[in-house]
Amino acid sequence: MLPLQIVDPATVPMPVPPSGDTAAVAAAYQEHHRWLLGLLRRQLGGAQQADAWDLVQDTFERLMRQSYLEKASWNRGYLATIAKRLLIDRHRRRALETAYLEALAAQPEPVAPSAEMLAQFAQQLLAVCKVLDRMPARMRRVFLLARIDGHALAVIGEILGVSVNVVQKDLIQAWQRLYHAFDDC
């Protein structure tokens, strides 16, 4: 089994069609580009003339990459099929871009808290700290282990060496003290 090699796509040369194919594509371009441009202009409308030119170029570029095809198959129907598929791809890409930009525009602007909100938050935080300081040590530890550290009640019981019922009672009392402190505010 051969070892797998990772290749950078940028270093792989693009296949170049044989010179006969390049000449055939150039001849097809001379023969059909005006007709294809007119077809695309009618389909796109007047506002997108530059897009029509781009699609003509993209169509013949795609044709050049398909060097395995016979020159006889490069008729107007085949060129129109390539161009229409490129046009559909372009419409899909633009619809996706538009939807993405609309979704970005619909996002609410980030709101910075006002000085009043920050002051109110600081007061509330100070009130919580005062209530926690007035709690018995075990009750405060139960509350912090549950709410800050996210431990389950059984784990807190193991850490503190008490039953789950004691942990539940301490946690309930801690919450009651906090609620009463904010009822007074």
Short mmCIF file of C-alpha atoms in Angstrom, two decimals:
data_model
loop_
_atom_site.label_atom_id
_atom_site.label_comp_id
_atom_site.label_asym_id
_atom_site.label_seq_id
_atom_site.Cartn_x
_atom_site.Cartn_y
_atom_site.Cartn_z
CA MET A 1 0.00 0.00 0.00
CA LEU A 2 1.38 3.42 -0.96
CA PRO A 3 1.68 6.09 1.73
CA LEU A 4 -0.86 8.90 1.52
CA GLN A 5 0.64 12.22 0.47
CA ILE A 6 -1.00 15.54 1.18
CA VAL A 7 -0.71 17.91 -1.76
CA ASP A 8 -1.30 21.64 -1.70
CA PRO A 9 -3.86 22.38 -4.45
CA ALA A 10 -2.11 25.66 -5.23
CA THR A 11 1.01 23.78 -6.33
CA VAL A 12 -0.79 21.43 -8.73
CA PRO A 13 -0.66 22.84 -12.27
CA MET A 14 -3.96 23.28 -14.10
CA PRO A 15 -4.31 20.99 -17.11
CA VAL A 16 -3.77 22.91 -20.31
CA PRO A 17 -5.83 21.78 -23.28
CA PRO A 18 -3.91 20.79 -26.40
CA SER A 19 -3.19 23.64 -28.79
CA GLY A 20 -5.69 22.28 -31.29
CA ASP A 21 -8.46 22.62 -28.70
CA THR A 22 -7.38 26.19 -27.92
CA ALA A 23 -7.64 27.04 -31.59
CA ALA A 24 -11.04 25.34 -31.79
CA VAL A 25 -12.30 27.29 -28.77
CA ALA A 26 -10.97 30.52 -30.30
CA ALA A 27 -12.81 29.72 -33.52
CA ALA A 28 -16.00 28.91 -31.60
CA TYR A 29 -15.61 32.19 -29.71
CA GLN A 30 -15.26 34.18 -32.93
CA GLU A 31 -18.28 32.44 -34.41
CA HIS A 32 -20.66 32.46 -31.43
CA HIS A 33 -19.70 35.06 -28.80
CA ARG A 34 -21.92 37.86 -30.19
CA TRP A 35 -24.90 35.53 -30.38
CA LEU A 36 -24.27 34.24 -26.83
CA LEU A 37 -23.83 37.79 -25.52
CA GLY A 38 -27.17 38.80 -27.04
CA LEU A 39 -28.88 35.76 -25.54
CA LEU A 40 -27.50 36.51 -22.08
CA ARG A 41 -28.32 40.22 -22.32
CA ARG A 42 -31.95 39.35 -23.07
CA GLN A 43 -32.08 36.93 -20.15
CA LEU A 44 -30.38 39.28 -17.70
CA GLY A 45 -32.03 42.53 -18.68
CA GLY A 46 -30.43 45.90 -19.28
CA ALA A 47 -29.03 46.56 -15.82
CA GLN A 48 -26.62 43.64 -15.85
CA GLN A 49 -24.67 44.06 -19.10
CA ALA A 50 -21.32 43.51 -17.40
CA ASP A 51 -22.64 40.22 -16.03
CA ALA A 52 -23.50 39.13 -19.57
CA TRP A 53 -19.90 39.72 -20.69
CA ASP A 54 -18.60 37.83 -17.65
CA LEU A 55 -20.88 34.89 -18.37
CA VAL A 56 -19.75 34.76 -22.02
CA GLN A 57 -16.13 34.62 -20.87
CA ASP A 58 -16.97 32.00 -18.22
CA THR A 59 -18.80 29.91 -20.82
CA PHE A 60 -15.82 29.78 -23.15
CA GLU A 61 -13.46 29.20 -20.25
CA ARG A 62 -15.57 26.20 -19.25
CA LEU A 63 -15.53 25.03 -22.86
CA MET A 64 -11.74 25.29 -22.93
CA ARG A 65 -11.46 23.11 -19.81
CA GLN A 66 -13.56 20.43 -21.51
CA SER A 67 -10.90 19.48 -24.03
CA TYR A 68 -12.20 15.93 -24.34
CA LEU A 69 -15.23 17.08 -26.35
CA GLU A 70 -15.33 17.04 -30.10
CA LYS A 71 -15.42 20.38 -31.86
CA ALA A 72 -18.63 19.29 -33.56
CA SER A 73 -20.46 19.32 -30.20
CA TRP A 74 -19.65 23.02 -29.68
CA ASN A 75 -22.85 24.27 -31.26
CA ARG A 76 -25.06 27.09 -30.04
CA GLY A 77 -27.33 24.76 -28.09
CA TYR A 78 -24.38 23.39 -26.14
CA LEU A 79 -23.01 26.90 -25.50
CA ALA A 80 -26.46 28.07 -24.37
CA THR A 81 -26.69 25.12 -21.96
CA ILE A 82 -23.32 25.95 -20.40
CA ALA A 83 -24.24 29.64 -20.15
CA LYS A 84 -27.64 28.93 -18.59
CA ARG A 85 -26.08 26.65 -15.99
CA LEU A 86 -23.52 29.31 -15.15
CA LEU A 87 -26.33 31.86 -14.92
CA ILE A 88 -28.27 29.60 -12.54
CA ASP A 89 -25.14 29.14 -10.42
CA ARG A 90 -24.66 32.91 -10.32
CA HIS A 91 -28.29 33.50 -9.28
CA ARG A 92 -28.01 30.89 -6.53
CA ARG A 93 -24.77 32.40 -5.27
CA ARG A 94 -26.26 35.90 -5.25
CA ALA A 95 -29.43 34.67 -3.50
CA LEU A 96 -27.27 33.04 -0.85
CA GLU A 97 -25.20 36.21 -0.46
CA THR A 98 -28.36 38.32 -0.18
CA ALA A 99 -29.88 35.99 2.41
CA TYR A 100 -26.66 36.06 4.41
CA LEU A 101 -26.45 39.86 4.29
CA GLU A 102 -30.11 40.16 5.31
CA ALA A 103 -29.52 37.79 8.22
CA LEU A 104 -26.54 39.90 9.29
CA ALA A 105 -28.59 43.09 9.02
CA ALA A 106 -31.37 41.53 11.11
CA GLN A 107 -28.98 40.82 13.97
CA PRO A 108 -29.46 43.26 16.83
CA GLU A 109 -26.70 45.72 17.43
CA PRO A 110 -24.62 44.90 20.48
CA VAL A 111 -25.76 47.07 23.34
CA ALA A 112 -23.28 48.43 25.82
CA PRO A 113 -24.74 48.73 29.31
CA SER A 114 -25.38 52.26 30.43
CA ALA A 115 -23.64 53.77 33.42
CA GLU A 116 -26.91 53.48 35.35
CA MET A 117 -27.20 49.77 34.54
CA LEU A 118 -23.60 49.19 35.60
CA ALA A 119 -24.18 51.02 38.88
CA GLN A 120 -27.34 49.00 39.55
CA PHE A 121 -25.49 45.76 38.79
CA ALA A 122 -22.66 46.75 41.13
CA GLN A 123 -25.19 47.47 43.91
CA GLN A 124 -26.87 44.10 43.39
CA LEU A 125 -23.53 42.31 43.42
CA LEU A 126 -22.56 44.10 46.62
CA ALA A 127 -25.89 43.08 48.19
CA VAL A 128 -25.30 39.43 47.23
CA CYS A 129 -21.81 39.57 48.74
CA LYS A 130 -23.19 41.02 52.00
CA VAL A 131 -25.84 38.29 52.22
CA LEU A 132 -23.22 35.61 51.54
CA ASP A 133 -20.93 37.09 54.22
CA ARG A 134 -23.76 36.91 56.80
CA MET A 135 -24.52 33.24 56.05
CA PRO A 136 -23.11 30.46 58.21
CA ALA A 137 -19.93 29.04 56.68
CA ARG A 138 -21.43 25.67 55.67
CA MET A 139 -24.50 27.28 54.08
CA ARG A 140 -22.31 29.69 52.11
CA ARG A 141 -20.05 26.82 51.01
CA VAL A 142 -23.08 24.73 49.91
CA PHE A 143 -24.44 27.65 47.90
CA LEU A 144 -21.12 28.39 46.20
CA LEU A 145 -20.42 24.73 45.42
CA ALA A 146 -23.89 24.36 43.88
CA ARG A 147 -24.25 27.65 42.00
CA ILE A 148 -20.68 28.66 41.16
CA ASP A 149 -18.92 25.31 40.82
CA GLY A 150 -21.99 23.47 39.51
CA HIS A 151 -21.66 20.40 41.74
CA ALA A 152 -24.58 18.04 42.32
CA LEU A 153 -26.07 17.89 45.80
CA ALA A 154 -24.67 14.40 46.45
CA VAL A 155 -21.16 15.57 45.52
CA ILE A 156 -21.47 18.59 47.83
CA GLY A 157 -22.57 16.25 50.62
CA GLU A 158 -19.47 14.12 50.06
CA ILE A 159 -17.19 17.17 49.98
CA LEU A 160 -18.60 18.58 53.21
CA GLY A 161 -19.23 15.24 54.92
CA VAL A 162 -22.98 15.82 55.38
CA SER A 163 -26.12 14.16 54.05
CA VAL A 164 -27.93 15.25 50.90
CA ASN A 165 -30.88 16.38 53.07
CA VAL A 166 -28.63 18.78 54.98
CA VAL A 167 -27.24 20.11 51.69
CA GLN A 168 -30.79 20.65 50.37
CA LYS A 169 -31.87 22.50 53.52
CA ASP A 170 -28.78 24.73 53.47
CA LEU A 171 -29.30 25.53 49.79
CA ILE A 172 -32.99 26.37 50.33
CA GLN A 173 -32.14 28.63 53.27
CA ALA A 174 -29.39 30.35 51.26
CA TRP A 175 -31.85 31.11 48.45
CA GLN A 176 -34.44 32.37 50.94
CA ARG A 177 -31.92 34.78 52.44
CA LEU A 178 -31.00 36.09 48.99
CA TYR A 179 -34.66 36.55 48.01
CA HIS A 180 -35.41 38.40 51.25
CA ALA A 181 -32.42 40.67 50.73
CA PHE A 182 -33.72 41.68 47.28
CA ASP A 183 -37.30 42.04 48.49
CA ASP A 184 -36.03 44.79 50.77
CA CYS A 185 -34.34 46.62 47.87
#
